[in-house]
Structures are given as C-alpha cells and as structure tokens.
PDB file of C-alpha atoms in Angstrom:
ATOM      1  CA  UNK A   1       8.010 -17.733   8.183  1.00  0.00           C
ATOM      2  CA  UNK A   2       6.298 -17.314   5.327  1.00  0.00           C
ATOM      3  CA  UNK A   3       3.677 -15.025   7.444  1.00  0.00           C
ATOM      4  CA  UNK A   4       5.983 -12.965   9.474  1.00  0.00           C
ATOM      5  CA  UNK A   5       7.673 -11.883   5.602  1.00  0.00           C
ATOM      6  CA  UNK A   6       4.302 -11.582   4.435  1.00  0.00           C
ATOM      7  CA  UNK A   7       3.646  -9.142   7.529  1.00  0.00           C
ATOM      8  CA  UNK A   8       7.340  -7.150   7.697  1.00  0.00           C
ATOM      9  CA  UNK A   9       6.766  -6.664   3.321  1.00  0.00           C
ATOM     10  CA  UNK A  10       3.528  -4.310   4.793  1.00  0.00           C
ATOM     11  CA  UNK A  11       0.810  -6.878   2.399  1.00  0.00           C
ATOM     12  CA  UNK A  12      -2.181  -7.155   4.769  1.00  0.00           C
ATOM     13  CA  UNK A  13      -5.744  -7.441   2.773  1.00  0.00           C
ATOM     14  CA  UNK A  14      -6.076 -11.351   2.543  1.00  0.00           C
ATOM     15  CA  UNK A  15      -6.384 -11.153  -1.464  1.00  0.00           C
ATOM     16  CA  UNK A  16      -3.011 -10.262  -1.641  1.00  0.00           C
ATOM     17  CA  UNK A  17      -1.030 -12.486   0.432  1.00  0.00           C
ATOM     18  CA  UNK A  18      -3.190 -15.512  -1.328  1.00  0.00           C
ATOM     19  CA  UNK A  19      -1.177 -14.077  -4.554  1.00  0.00           C
ATOM     20  CA  UNK A  20       2.085 -12.920  -3.449  1.00  0.00           C
ATOM     21  CA  UNK A  21       1.705 -17.166  -1.563  1.00  0.00           C
ATOM     22  CA  UNK A  22       1.106 -18.145  -5.102  1.00  0.00           C
ATOM     23  CA  UNK A  23       3.908 -16.594  -6.311  1.00  0.00           C
ATOM     24  CA  UNK A  24       6.414 -18.120  -3.911  1.00  0.00           C
ATOM     25  CA  UNK A  25       4.914 -21.653  -4.675  1.00  0.00           C
ATOM     26  CA  UNK A  26       5.595 -21.158  -7.691  1.00  0.00           C
ATOM     27  CA  UNK A  27       8.662 -19.257  -7.639  1.00  0.00           C
ATOM     28  CA  UNK A  28      10.089 -23.169  -5.983  1.00  0.00           C
ATOM     29  CA  UNK A  29       8.710 -24.831  -8.500  1.00  0.00           C
ATOM     30  CA  UNK A  30      10.834 -23.373 -11.425  1.00  0.00           C
ATOM     31  CA  UNK A  31      13.752 -21.531 -10.099  1.00  0.00           C
ATOM     32  CA  UNK A  32      14.536 -23.806  -6.719  1.00  0.00           C
ATOM     33  CA  UNK A  33      17.677 -22.655  -5.996  1.00  0.00           C
ATOM     34  CA  UNK A  34      16.456 -19.440  -6.454  1.00  0.00           C
ATOM     35  CA  UNK A  35      13.834 -19.577  -3.743  1.00  0.00           C
ATOM     36  CA  UNK A  36      16.024 -21.205  -2.168  1.00  0.00           C
ATOM     37  CA  UNK A  37      19.354 -18.123  -1.258  1.00  0.00           C
ATOM     38  CA  UNK A  38      16.219 -15.676  -1.313  1.00  0.00           C
ATOM     39  CA  UNK A  39      14.516 -17.024   1.872  1.00  0.00           C
ATOM     40  CA  UNK A  40      17.447 -18.179   3.336  1.00  0.00           C
ATOM     41  CA  UNK A  41      20.003 -15.116   2.542  1.00  0.00           C
ATOM     42  CA  UNK A  42      17.912 -11.919   2.943  1.00  0.00           C
ATOM     43  CA  UNK A  43      15.810 -10.131   4.536  1.00  0.00           C
ATOM     44  CA  UNK A  44      12.678 -11.098   5.510  1.00  0.00           C
ATOM     45  CA  UNK A  45      11.099  -8.010   4.481  1.00  0.00           C
ATOM     46  CA  UNK A  46      12.290  -7.708   0.222  1.00  0.00           C
ATOM     47  CA  UNK A  47      11.558 -11.782  -0.122  1.00  0.00           C
ATOM     48  CA  UNK A  48       7.514 -11.677  -1.297  1.00  0.00           C
ATOM     49  CA  UNK A  49       8.416  -8.220  -3.817  1.00  0.00           C
ATOM     50  CA  UNK A  50      11.885 -10.338  -5.224  1.00  0.00           C
ATOM     51  CA  UNK A  51       8.777 -13.598  -5.399  1.00  0.00           C
ATOM     52  CA  UNK A  52       6.870 -11.615  -7.031  1.00  0.00           C
ATOM     53  CA  UNK A  53       9.410  -9.731  -9.194  1.00  0.00           C
ATOM     54  CA  UNK A  54      10.745 -13.642 -10.420  1.00  0.00           C
ATOM     55  CA  UNK A  55       7.681 -14.003 -11.128  1.00  0.00           C
ATOM     56  CA  UNK A  56       6.516 -11.765 -13.648  1.00  0.00           C
ATOM     57  CA  UNK A  57       9.286 -12.121 -15.676  1.00  0.00           C
ATOM     58  CA  UNK A  58       8.963 -16.367 -15.676  1.00  0.00           C
ATOM     59  CA  UNK A  59       5.341 -15.246 -16.214  1.00  0.00           C
ATOM     60  CA  UNK A  60       6.808 -13.362 -19.155  1.00  0.00           C
ATOM     61  CA  UNK A  61       9.349 -16.158 -21.219  1.00  0.00           C
ATOM     62  CA  UNK A  62       6.793 -18.926 -20.635  1.00  0.00           C
ATOM     63  CA  UNK A  63       4.348 -15.956 -22.731  1.00  0.00           C
ATOM     64  CA  UNK A  64       6.277 -15.736 -24.772  1.00  0.00           C
ATOM     65  CA  UNK A  65       8.428 -18.842 -25.313  1.00  0.00           C
ATOM     66  CA  UNK A  66       6.466 -20.625 -27.703  1.00  0.00           C
ATOM     67  CA  UNK A  67       5.322 -20.441 -31.209  1.00  0.00           C
ATOM     68  CA  UNK A  68       6.758 -18.941 -34.403  1.00  0.00           C
ATOM     69  CA  UNK A  69       8.011 -15.755 -34.394  1.00  0.00           C
ATOM     70  CA  UNK A  70       4.297 -13.950 -34.924  1.00  0.00           C
ATOM     71  CA  UNK A  71       2.585 -15.568 -32.366  1.00  0.00           C
ATOM     72  CA  UNK A  72       5.259 -14.595 -29.679  1.00  0.00           C
ATOM     73  CA  UNK A  73       5.513 -11.691 -30.998  1.00  0.00           C
ATOM     74  CA  UNK A  74       1.420 -11.425 -30.615  1.00  0.00           C
ATOM     75  CA  UNK A  75       1.055 -13.106 -26.958  1.00  0.00           C
ATOM     76  CA  UNK A  76       4.345 -10.069 -26.216  1.00  0.00           C
ATOM     77  CA  UNK A  77       1.611  -7.282 -27.500  1.00  0.00           C
ATOM     78  CA  UNK A  78      -0.789  -9.453 -25.477  1.00  0.00           C
ATOM     79  CA  UNK A  79       0.636  -9.427 -22.380  1.00  0.00           C
ATOM     80  CA  UNK A  80       2.132  -5.844 -22.414  1.00  0.00           C
ATOM     81  CA  UNK A  81      -1.231  -4.633 -22.849  1.00  0.00           C
ATOM     82  CA  UNK A  82      -2.149  -6.811 -19.754  1.00  0.00           C
ATOM     83  CA  UNK A  83       0.783  -5.183 -18.101  1.00  0.00           C
ATOM     84  CA  UNK A  84       0.066  -1.777 -18.812  1.00  0.00           C
ATOM     85  CA  UNK A  85      -3.661  -2.317 -18.215  1.00  0.00           C
ATOM     86  CA  UNK A  86      -3.265  -3.532 -14.907  1.00  0.00           C
ATOM     87  CA  UNK A  87      -0.928   0.016 -13.550  1.00  0.00           C
ATOM     88  CA  UNK A  88      -3.203   2.299 -15.395  1.00  0.00           C
ATOM     89  CA  UNK A  89      -5.834   0.881 -13.254  1.00  0.00           C
ATOM     90  CA  UNK A  90      -3.657  -0.520 -10.304  1.00  0.00           C
ATOM     91  CA  UNK A  91      -5.838  -3.298 -10.298  1.00  0.00           C
ATOM     92  CA  UNK A  92      -5.810  -7.070 -11.868  1.00  0.00           C
ATOM     93  CA  UNK A  93      -7.433 -10.320 -13.016  1.00  0.00           C
ATOM     94  CA  UNK A  94      -4.256 -11.907 -12.835  1.00  0.00           C
ATOM     95  CA  UNK A  95      -2.889 -12.353  -8.870  1.00  0.00           C
ATOM     96  CA  UNK A  96       1.686 -11.524 -10.469  1.00  0.00           C
ATOM     97  CA  UNK A  97       0.337  -8.605 -11.828  1.00  0.00           C
ATOM     98  CA  UNK A  98      -1.219  -7.697  -8.509  1.00  0.00           C
ATOM     99  CA  UNK A  99       1.838  -8.902  -6.819  1.00  0.00           C
ATOM    100  CA  UNK A 100       3.751  -6.645  -9.847  1.00  0.00           C
ATOM    101  CA  UNK A 101       1.718  -3.585  -9.311  1.00  0.00           C
ATOM    102  CA  UNK A 102       2.076  -3.820  -5.219  1.00  0.00           C
ATOM    103  CA  UNK A 103       5.712  -4.553  -5.397  1.00  0.00           C
ATOM    104  CA  UNK A 104       6.029  -1.243  -7.577  1.00  0.00           C
ATOM    105  CA  UNK A 105       4.025   0.943  -5.183  1.00  0.00           C
ATOM    106  CA  UNK A 106       6.141  -0.210  -2.438  1.00  0.00           C
ATOM    107  CA  UNK A 107       9.566   0.164  -4.767  1.00  0.00           C
ATOM    108  CA  UNK A 108       9.291   2.065  -7.634  1.00  0.00           C
ATOM    109  CA  UNK A 109      12.385   1.046  -9.904  1.00  0.00           C
ATOM    110  CA  UNK A 110      10.543  -1.723 -10.832  1.00  0.00           C
ATOM    111  CA  UNK A 111       7.883  -0.070 -12.559  1.00  0.00           C
ATOM    112  CA  UNK A 112      10.725   1.358 -15.594  1.00  0.00           C
ATOM    113  CA  UNK A 113      12.513  -2.229 -15.510  1.00  0.00           C
ATOM    114  CA  UNK A 114       9.089  -4.064 -15.878  1.00  0.00           C
ATOM    115  CA  UNK A 115       9.317  -0.888 -19.167  1.00  0.00           C
ATOM    116  CA  UNK A 116      12.285  -2.126 -19.699  1.00  0.00           C
ATOM    117  CA  UNK A 117      11.968  -5.694 -19.724  1.00  0.00           C
ATOM    118  CA  UNK A 118       9.095  -5.602 -21.825  1.00  0.00           C
ATOM    119  CA  UNK A 119      10.880  -3.907 -24.512  1.00  0.00           C
ATOM    120  CA  UNK A 120      14.076  -6.070 -24.625  1.00  0.00           C
ATOM    121  CA  UNK A 121      11.042  -8.683 -24.912  1.00  0.00           C
ATOM    122  CA  UNK A 122      10.747  -7.230 -28.712  1.00  0.00           C
ATOM    123  CA  UNK A 123      14.030  -8.763 -29.101  1.00  0.00           C
ATOM    124  CA  UNK A 124      14.140 -12.405 -27.465  1.00  0.00           C
ATOM    125  CA  UNK A 125      10.935 -13.096 -29.767  1.00  0.00           C
ATOM    126  CA  UNK A 126      12.834 -12.516 -33.151  1.00  0.00           C
ATOM    127  CA  UNK A 127      16.667 -13.406 -32.699  1.00  0.00           C
ATOM    128  CA  UNK A 128      17.292 -16.605 -34.306  1.00  0.00           C
ATOM    129  CA  UNK A 129      21.242 -16.002 -34.080  1.00  0.00           C
ATOM    130  CA  UNK A 130      23.555 -13.730 -32.353  1.00  0.00           C
ATOM    131  CA  UNK A 131      26.605 -12.586 -35.102  1.00  0.00           C
ATOM    132  CA  UNK A 132      29.321 -11.323 -32.952  1.00  0.00           C
ATOM    133  CA  UNK A 133      30.153  -9.336 -28.827  1.00  0.00           C
ATOM    134  CA  UNK A 134      28.833  -6.102 -30.354  1.00  0.00           C
ATOM    135  CA  UNK A 135      25.164  -7.741 -31.030  1.00  0.00           C
ATOM    136  CA  UNK A 136      25.437 -10.532 -27.920  1.00  0.00           C
ATOM    137  CA  UNK A 137      26.398  -7.096 -25.950  1.00  0.00           C
ATOM    138  CA  UNK A 138      23.412  -5.521 -27.389  1.00  0.00           C
ATOM    139  CA  UNK A 139      20.740  -8.881 -26.343  1.00  0.00           C
ATOM    140  CA  UNK A 140      22.996  -8.020 -22.551  1.00  0.00           C
ATOM    141  CA  UNK A 141      21.767  -4.205 -21.927  1.00  0.00           C
ATOM    142  CA  UNK A 142      18.281  -4.220 -24.157  1.00  0.00           C
ATOM    143  CA  UNK A 143      17.286  -8.197 -22.686  1.00  0.00           C
ATOM    144  CA  UNK A 144      19.472  -9.841 -20.057  1.00  0.00           C
ATOM    145  CA  UNK A 145      20.128  -6.614 -18.202  1.00  0.00           C
ATOM    146  CA  UNK A 146      16.530  -5.102 -17.293  1.00  0.00           C
ATOM    147  CA  UNK A 147      15.352  -8.701 -16.483  1.00  0.00           C
ATOM    148  CA  UNK A 148      18.139  -9.709 -14.325  1.00  0.00           C
ATOM    149  CA  UNK A 149      17.125  -4.892 -12.579  1.00  0.00           C
ATOM    150  CA  UNK A 150      13.884  -6.245 -12.361  1.00  0.00           C
ATOM    151  CA  UNK A 151      14.954  -8.237  -8.842  1.00  0.00           C
ATOM    152  CA  UNK A 152      18.719  -6.451  -8.615  1.00  0.00           C
ATOM    153  CA  UNK A 153      16.648  -2.456  -8.093  1.00  0.00           C
ATOM    154  CA  UNK A 154      15.384  -4.650  -5.123  1.00  0.00           C
ATOM    155  CA  UNK A 155      18.800  -4.548  -2.946  1.00  0.00           C
ATOM    156  CA  UNK A 156      20.282  -1.700  -5.325  1.00  0.00           C
ATOM    157  CA  UNK A 157      21.829   0.950  -2.560  1.00  0.00           C
ATOM    158  CA  UNK A 158      20.974   4.106  -2.788  1.00  0.00           C
ATOM    159  CA  UNK A 159      23.638   6.855  -3.302  1.00  0.00           C
ATOM    160  CA  UNK A 160      24.875   7.320  -6.259  1.00  0.00           C
ATOM    161  CA  UNK A 161      28.413   6.542  -6.944  1.00  0.00           C
ATOM    162  CA  UNK A 162      27.572   3.418  -4.835  1.00  0.00           C
ATOM    163  CA  UNK A 163      24.271   2.773  -7.008  1.00  0.00           C
ATOM    164  CA  UNK A 164      26.515   3.499 -10.380  1.00  0.00           C
ATOM    165  CA  UNK A 165      28.314   0.788  -9.627  1.00  0.00           C
ATOM    166  CA  UNK A 166      26.335  -1.731  -8.427  1.00  0.00           C
ATOM    167  CA  UNK A 167      24.340  -1.358 -12.292  1.00  0.00           C
ATOM    168  CA  UNK A 168      27.799  -1.875 -13.422  1.00  0.00           C
ATOM    169  CA  UNK A 169      28.332  -4.520 -11.576  1.00  0.00           C
ATOM    170  CA  UNK A 170      25.682  -6.138 -12.810  1.00  0.00           C
ATOM    171  CA  UNK A 171      25.706  -5.545 -16.147  1.00  0.00           C
ATOM    172  CA  UNK A 172      29.257  -7.750 -15.560  1.00  0.00           C
ATOM    173  CA  UNK A 173      27.135 -10.600 -13.942  1.00  0.00           C
ATOM    174  CA  UNK A 174      24.192 -10.966 -16.361  1.00  0.00           C
ATOM    175  CA  UNK A 175      26.771 -11.322 -19.665  1.00  0.00           C
ATOM    176  CA  UNK A 176      28.705 -13.930 -17.974  1.00  0.00           C
ATOM    177  CA  UNK A 177      25.205 -15.878 -16.607  1.00  0.00           C
ATOM    178  CA  UNK A 178      24.305 -15.140 -19.870  1.00  0.00           C
ATOM    179  CA  UNK A 179      27.267 -16.778 -22.003  1.00  0.00           C
ATOM    180  CA  UNK A 180      25.874 -19.292 -19.525  1.00  0.00           C
ATOM    181  CA  UNK A 181      22.755 -20.336 -21.040  1.00  0.00           C
ATOM    182  CA  UNK A 182      23.912 -20.061 -23.961  1.00  0.00           C
ATOM    183  CA  UNK A 183      26.330 -22.725 -24.100  1.00  0.00           C
ATOM    184  CA  UNK A 184      23.779 -24.610 -20.893  1.00  0.00           C
ATOM    185  CA  UNK A 185      21.041 -25.008 -23.225  1.00  0.00           C
ATOM    186  CA  UNK A 186      22.970 -25.313 -26.653  1.00  0.00           C
ATOM    187  CA  UNK A 187      22.127 -28.241 -27.868  1.00  0.00           C
ATOM    188  CA  UNK A 188      17.902 -27.767 -27.231  1.00  0.00           C
ATOM    189  CA  UNK A 189      18.649 -24.186 -28.911  1.00  0.00           C
ATOM    190  CA  UNK A 190      20.554 -25.691 -32.082  1.00  0.00           C
ATOM    191  CA  UNK A 191      17.426 -27.844 -31.973  1.00  0.00           C
ATOM    192  CA  UNK A 192      15.219 -24.968 -32.687  1.00  0.00           C
ATOM    193  CA  UNK A 193      17.356 -23.553 -35.045  1.00  0.00           C
ATOM    194  CA  UNK A 194      19.454 -21.218 -33.265  1.00  0.00           C
ATOM    195  CA  UNK A 195      22.316 -19.749 -31.519  1.00  0.00           C
ATOM    196  CA  UNK A 196      23.627 -17.721 -28.516  1.00  0.00           C
ATOM    197  CA  UNK A 197      27.312 -18.731 -29.376  1.00  0.00           C
ATOM    198  CA  UNK A 198      28.748 -15.056 -31.306  1.00  0.00           C
ATOM    199  CA  UNK A 199      28.077 -16.641 -35.093  1.00  0.00           C
ATOM    200  CA  UNK A 200      32.374 -14.887 -35.478  1.00  0.00           C
ATOM    201  CA  UNK A 201      33.290 -16.789 -33.100  1.00  0.00           C
ATOM    202  CA  UNK A 202      32.062 -20.341 -34.319  1.00  0.00           C
ATOM    203  CA  UNK A 203      33.965 -19.419 -37.677  1.00  0.00           C
ATOM    204  CA  UNK A 204      36.745 -18.823 -36.299  1.00  0.00           C
ATOM    205  CA  UNK A 205      37.293 -22.205 -34.740  1.00  0.00           C
ATOM    206  CA  UNK A 206      35.525 -24.284 -37.363  1.00  0.00           C
ATOM    207  CA  UNK A 207      33.661 -25.077 -34.764  1.00  0.00           C
ATOM    208  CA  UNK A 208      30.392 -27.959 -35.716  1.00  0.00           C
ATOM    209  CA  UNK A 209      27.586 -26.619 -32.756  1.00  0.00           C
ATOM    210  CA  UNK A 210      26.616 -30.513 -33.601  1.00  0.00           C
ATOM    211  CA  UNK A 211      28.392 -32.647 -32.410  1.00  0.00           C
ATOM    212  CA  UNK A 212      31.007 -32.960 -29.739  1.00  0.00           C
ATOM    213  CA  UNK A 213      34.658 -32.072 -31.400  1.00  0.00           C
ATOM    214  CA  UNK A 214      37.937 -30.345 -30.440  1.00  0.00           C
ATOM    215  CA  UNK A 215      37.137 -26.699 -32.884  1.00  0.00           C
ATOM    216  CA  UNK A 216      34.062 -27.452 -30.445  1.00  0.00           C
ATOM    217  CA  UNK A 217      35.543 -27.552 -27.436  1.00  0.00           C
ATOM    218  CA  UNK A 218      38.000 -25.115 -27.795  1.00  0.00           C
ATOM    219  CA  UNK A 219      35.186 -22.661 -29.039  1.00  0.00           C
ATOM    220  CA  UNK A 220      33.592 -23.843 -24.645  1.00  0.00           C
ATOM    221  CA  UNK A 221      36.460 -23.270 -22.960  1.00  0.00           C
ATOM    222  CA  UNK A 222      37.082 -19.147 -25.035  1.00  0.00           C
ATOM    223  CA  UNK A 223      33.588 -18.755 -23.815  1.00  0.00           C
ATOM    224  CA  UNK A 224      33.868 -19.357 -20.062  1.00  0.00           C
ATOM    225  CA  UNK A 225      37.344 -17.886 -20.469  1.00  0.00           C
ATOM    226  CA  UNK A 226      35.138 -14.422 -21.361  1.00  0.00           C
ATOM    227  CA  UNK A 227      32.314 -15.871 -18.830  1.00  0.00           C
ATOM    228  CA  UNK A 228      34.286 -16.336 -15.745  1.00  0.00           C
ATOM    229  CA  UNK A 229      36.370 -12.711 -16.594  1.00  0.00           C
ATOM    230  CA  UNK A 230      33.182 -10.497 -16.319  1.00  0.00           C
ATOM    231  CA  UNK A 231      32.531 -13.098 -13.055  1.00  0.00           C
ATOM    232  CA  UNK A 232      36.068 -12.184 -11.495  1.00  0.00           C
ATOM    233  CA  UNK A 233      34.913  -8.447 -12.304  1.00  0.00           C
ATOM    234  CA  UNK A 234      31.516  -9.380 -10.517  1.00  0.00           C
ATOM    235  CA  UNK A 235      32.425  -9.002  -7.267  1.00  0.00           C
ATOM    236  CA  UNK A 236      32.336  -5.046  -6.708  1.00  0.00           C
ATOM    237  CA  UNK A 237      28.528  -5.945  -6.220  1.00  0.00           C
ATOM    238  CA  UNK A 238      29.789  -7.197  -2.227  1.00  0.00           C
ATOM    239  CA  UNK A 239      31.279  -4.328  -2.184  1.00  0.00           C
ATOM    240  CA  UNK A 240      28.545  -1.651  -2.212  1.00  0.00           C
ATOM    241  CA  UNK A 241      25.378  -3.123  -0.550  1.00  0.00           C
ATOM    242  CA  UNK A 242      23.789  -3.337   2.196  1.00  0.00           C
ATOM    243  CA  UNK A 243      25.947  -6.032   5.059  1.00  0.00           C
ATOM    244  CA  UNK A 244      22.837  -7.442   5.563  1.00  0.00           C
ATOM    245  CA  UNK A 245      21.972  -8.266   0.931  1.00  0.00           C
ATOM    246  CA  UNK A 246      25.601  -9.347   1.030  1.00  0.00           C
ATOM    247  CA  UNK A 247      25.554 -13.409   1.592  1.00  0.00           C
ATOM    248  CA  UNK A 248      22.618 -13.468  -0.596  1.00  0.00           C
ATOM    249  CA  UNK A 249      24.798 -11.696  -3.297  1.00  0.00           C
ATOM    250  CA  UNK A 250      27.951 -13.593  -2.412  1.00  0.00           C
ATOM    251  CA  UNK A 251      25.894 -16.940  -3.129  1.00  0.00           C
ATOM    252  CA  UNK A 252      24.358 -16.121  -6.038  1.00  0.00           C
ATOM    253  CA  UNK A 253      27.867 -15.552  -6.962  1.00  0.00           C
ATOM    254  CA  UNK A 254      29.045 -18.147  -6.151  1.00  0.00           C
ATOM    255  CA  UNK A 255      26.434 -20.714  -7.893  1.00  0.00           C
ATOM    256  CA  UNK A 256      27.920 -19.029 -10.997  1.00  0.00           C
ATOM    257  CA  UNK A 257      30.943 -19.198 -10.122  1.00  0.00           C
ATOM    258  CA  UNK A 258      29.605 -23.734 -10.108  1.00  0.00           C
ATOM    259  CA  UNK A 259      27.663 -23.231 -13.202  1.00  0.00           C
ATOM    260  CA  UNK A 260      30.863 -21.677 -15.152  1.00  0.00           C
ATOM    261  CA  UNK A 261      33.080 -24.797 -13.849  1.00  0.00           C
ATOM    262  CA  UNK A 262      30.587 -27.433 -14.507  1.00  0.00           C
ATOM    263  CA  UNK A 263      30.797 -26.174 -18.603  1.00  0.00           C
ATOM    264  CA  UNK A 264      34.678 -26.833 -18.020  1.00  0.00           C
ATOM    265  CA  UNK A 265      34.256 -29.877 -17.277  1.00  0.00           C
ATOM    266  CA  UNK A 266      31.460 -30.409 -20.219  1.00  0.00           C
ATOM    267  CA  UNK A 267      33.337 -28.596 -22.900  1.00  0.00           C
ATOM    268  CA  UNK A 268      33.115 -29.921 -26.253  1.00  0.00           C
ATOM    269  CA  UNK A 269      30.573 -32.591 -24.434  1.00  0.00           C
ATOM    270  CA  UNK A 270      27.191 -29.810 -25.142  1.00  0.00           C
ATOM    271  CA  UNK A 271      26.390 -30.288 -28.500  1.00  0.00           C
ATOM    272  CA  UNK A 272      24.828 -33.381 -26.974  1.00  0.00           C
ATOM    273  CA  UNK A 273      23.575 -32.339 -23.556  1.00  0.00           C
ATOM    274  CA  UNK A 274      22.811 -29.703 -21.016  1.00  0.00           C
ATOM    275  CA  UNK A 275      25.688 -29.093 -18.639  1.00  0.00           C
ATOM    276  CA  UNK A 276      24.960 -27.133 -14.911  1.00  0.00           C
ATOM    277  CA  UNK A 277      25.519 -26.435 -11.395  1.00  0.00           C
ATOM    278  CA  UNK A 278      25.560 -30.120  -9.210  1.00  0.00           C
ATOM    279  CA  UNK A 279      23.093 -29.589  -7.019  1.00  0.00           C
ATOM    280  CA  UNK A 280      25.238 -30.817  -3.289  1.00  0.00           C
ATOM    281  CA  UNK A 281      27.210 -28.057  -4.177  1.00  0.00           C
ATOM    282  CA  UNK A 282      24.920 -25.564  -4.942  1.00  0.00           C
ATOM    283  CA  UNK A 283      23.511 -26.271  -1.295  1.00  0.00           C
ATOM    284  CA  UNK A 284      27.048 -26.982   0.948  1.00  0.00           C
ATOM    285  CA  UNK A 285      26.807 -23.480  -0.989  1.00  0.00           C
ATOM    286  CA  UNK A 286      23.632 -21.847   0.766  1.00  0.00           C
ATOM    287  CA  UNK A 287      24.367 -23.601   3.526  1.00  0.00           C
ATOM    288  CA  UNK A 288      27.680 -21.869   4.546  1.00  0.00           C
ATOM    289  CA  UNK A 289      26.347 -18.619   3.330  1.00  0.00           C
ATOM    290  CA  UNK A 290      23.433 -19.520   5.803  1.00  0.00           C
ATOM    291  CA  UNK A 291      25.754 -20.415   8.489  1.00  0.00           C
ATOM    292  CA  UNK A 292      28.034 -17.470   7.898  1.00  0.00           C
ATOM    293  CA  UNK A 293      24.970 -15.149   8.164  1.00  0.00           C
ATOM    294  CA  UNK A 294      23.514 -16.346  11.569  1.00  0.00           C
ATOM    295  CA  UNK A 295      26.502 -15.766  13.174  1.00  0.00           C
ATOM    296  CA  UNK A 296      26.873 -11.782  11.133  1.00  0.00           C
ATOM    297  CA  UNK A 297      23.584 -11.707  13.453  1.00  0.00           C
ATOM    298  CA  UNK A 298      24.039 -12.623  17.422  1.00  0.00           C
TER     299      UNK A 298
END
C-alpha cells in the first residue's frame, strides 16, 4: 500500500521514494496515532506529503529543543540556512529536506507556511512564560498555527470563502491543542523553569504549579473549559473540507476530545505527572472512522 501511495503522489525517482519512506518510518515512530490516522483515513496520494511535512516539523523541533536559549537560537539559524539552501537549489543532502522541497513543488502553499513556521520558531526558542491570554494568542498565531498549517494546508479547500472558514477552524483547533500541550506537559515544563499556562490566570487562582491542590484544580478546569470552547468551534472544519478528508478531520478532533477528557480527569495531578488520551480509546475512535469511511466509499 505504501508503494501505491508513492505512485499516486507522483513520487517516481528511486532516491526520493527511499527518502519519503524514511520520513514515513520516522513519523510512525514519534507520532504513532497521527501516523495511523493518516494512513487509514486520508487518500493515498496525500499521505507521503503529509509524512514529509510532519517529519520536517518534528525534525525542526528536535533541533531547536536542546540547550540554552542562545544555543537553541543558534541551532535555529543554522537549520533555517539549510532549509533556504534546499529550496534555492531544489535539492539537499538531507532526506527530510529533499522531501519537503518536492512536497512544496506539488503543494505550493507549503512553502509559505515553512517560512512562517521558521519565523515562529524564533519565539519558541526564547519563551519562558506566557503572561496572559493576549500573549498566548500571539504564541499561537506566530508559532503553533503555522506549525499546524504545514500539514493542514494540504487539506485546505480551494474556494476562498471556505478556505477562510478552514483557516479559522484550524486556529481554534490549534489553540485548544496548545492549551492541552501546556497542561499535559506542566510538570516537565516547570522543572525546566517555564510554564505555558498564562501567568495572570495562575496568580488569579493563587495556584502552586509544583504541587496538587484545590487552586491548581480550579486553574486546570478553567483552562480545560477554554480549550473545550475552541474545540467545539473547530468542528466547522468538517463542513468545508472535501468529503474524502472528513474522516481524518473527525478523528483528529475526536482525539483532542479524548485529550480534553484526560486533562479534566487529571485535574491538579498535572503538577506531578503528564496526562494524555488512553490508547485503547484512541484506537477505537480510529477504527470507527475507518469503518465509516469504508462504508461511504462502497
């Protein structure tokens, strides 16, 4: 099936087929649920390009996620130079960039989001706290949304009006997901000396982010409610994408609902442990969407 996906994506050259296969293996290793959803629920012709975009995003994050802020900024500068060189020459010594260049050739919107994403990474390598909702919104607009759009743009509708709705839905979806990330990773982030939960909300509740307590429980519930509102609004995505993409979008939103439920259950315990959706529930959701997709294509 993978060879068929490469064929339908128009990837004929032996080296590029090996490159895309390498990105597929990488995504399957670090993003198992997302990989399964893409393979099961997206049209075959789109899957290699999704793998290329996700692999690039992960590779970038991995390169800039270690060391001091200065070291991370230097790593980003070096990486940005390699990315721009690959686009300028149409080739690279790195398989992940060779795939990215080819995917951007087939899907030109990708190039613009690569640039936005790299610019947003400048904020990612330096942030230590999020002061308030305005700063969280800025973080989402500058970094989180371009990161999502690297892949989401592959599913975007052609019609201008529908595309505007689609981008807005993606914004609401990723804002919800970013809140989940900051809550799920709270204990790890605090140990690293930073927190993505808005500081004014922490102060308003009088929460101690280092240990469970009633105030932290109220803070988590508030943040979960805000994320839940965005998640409900993001359901508009299923109304504007092509029918063949809807099962994937529905599964993606469904997994985020599972994350929301897990955060609510964890409550104040996020101070001491990470949370996440139960794997069996996510698997059942994917199977249901796969079965529904199969019925629609008969």
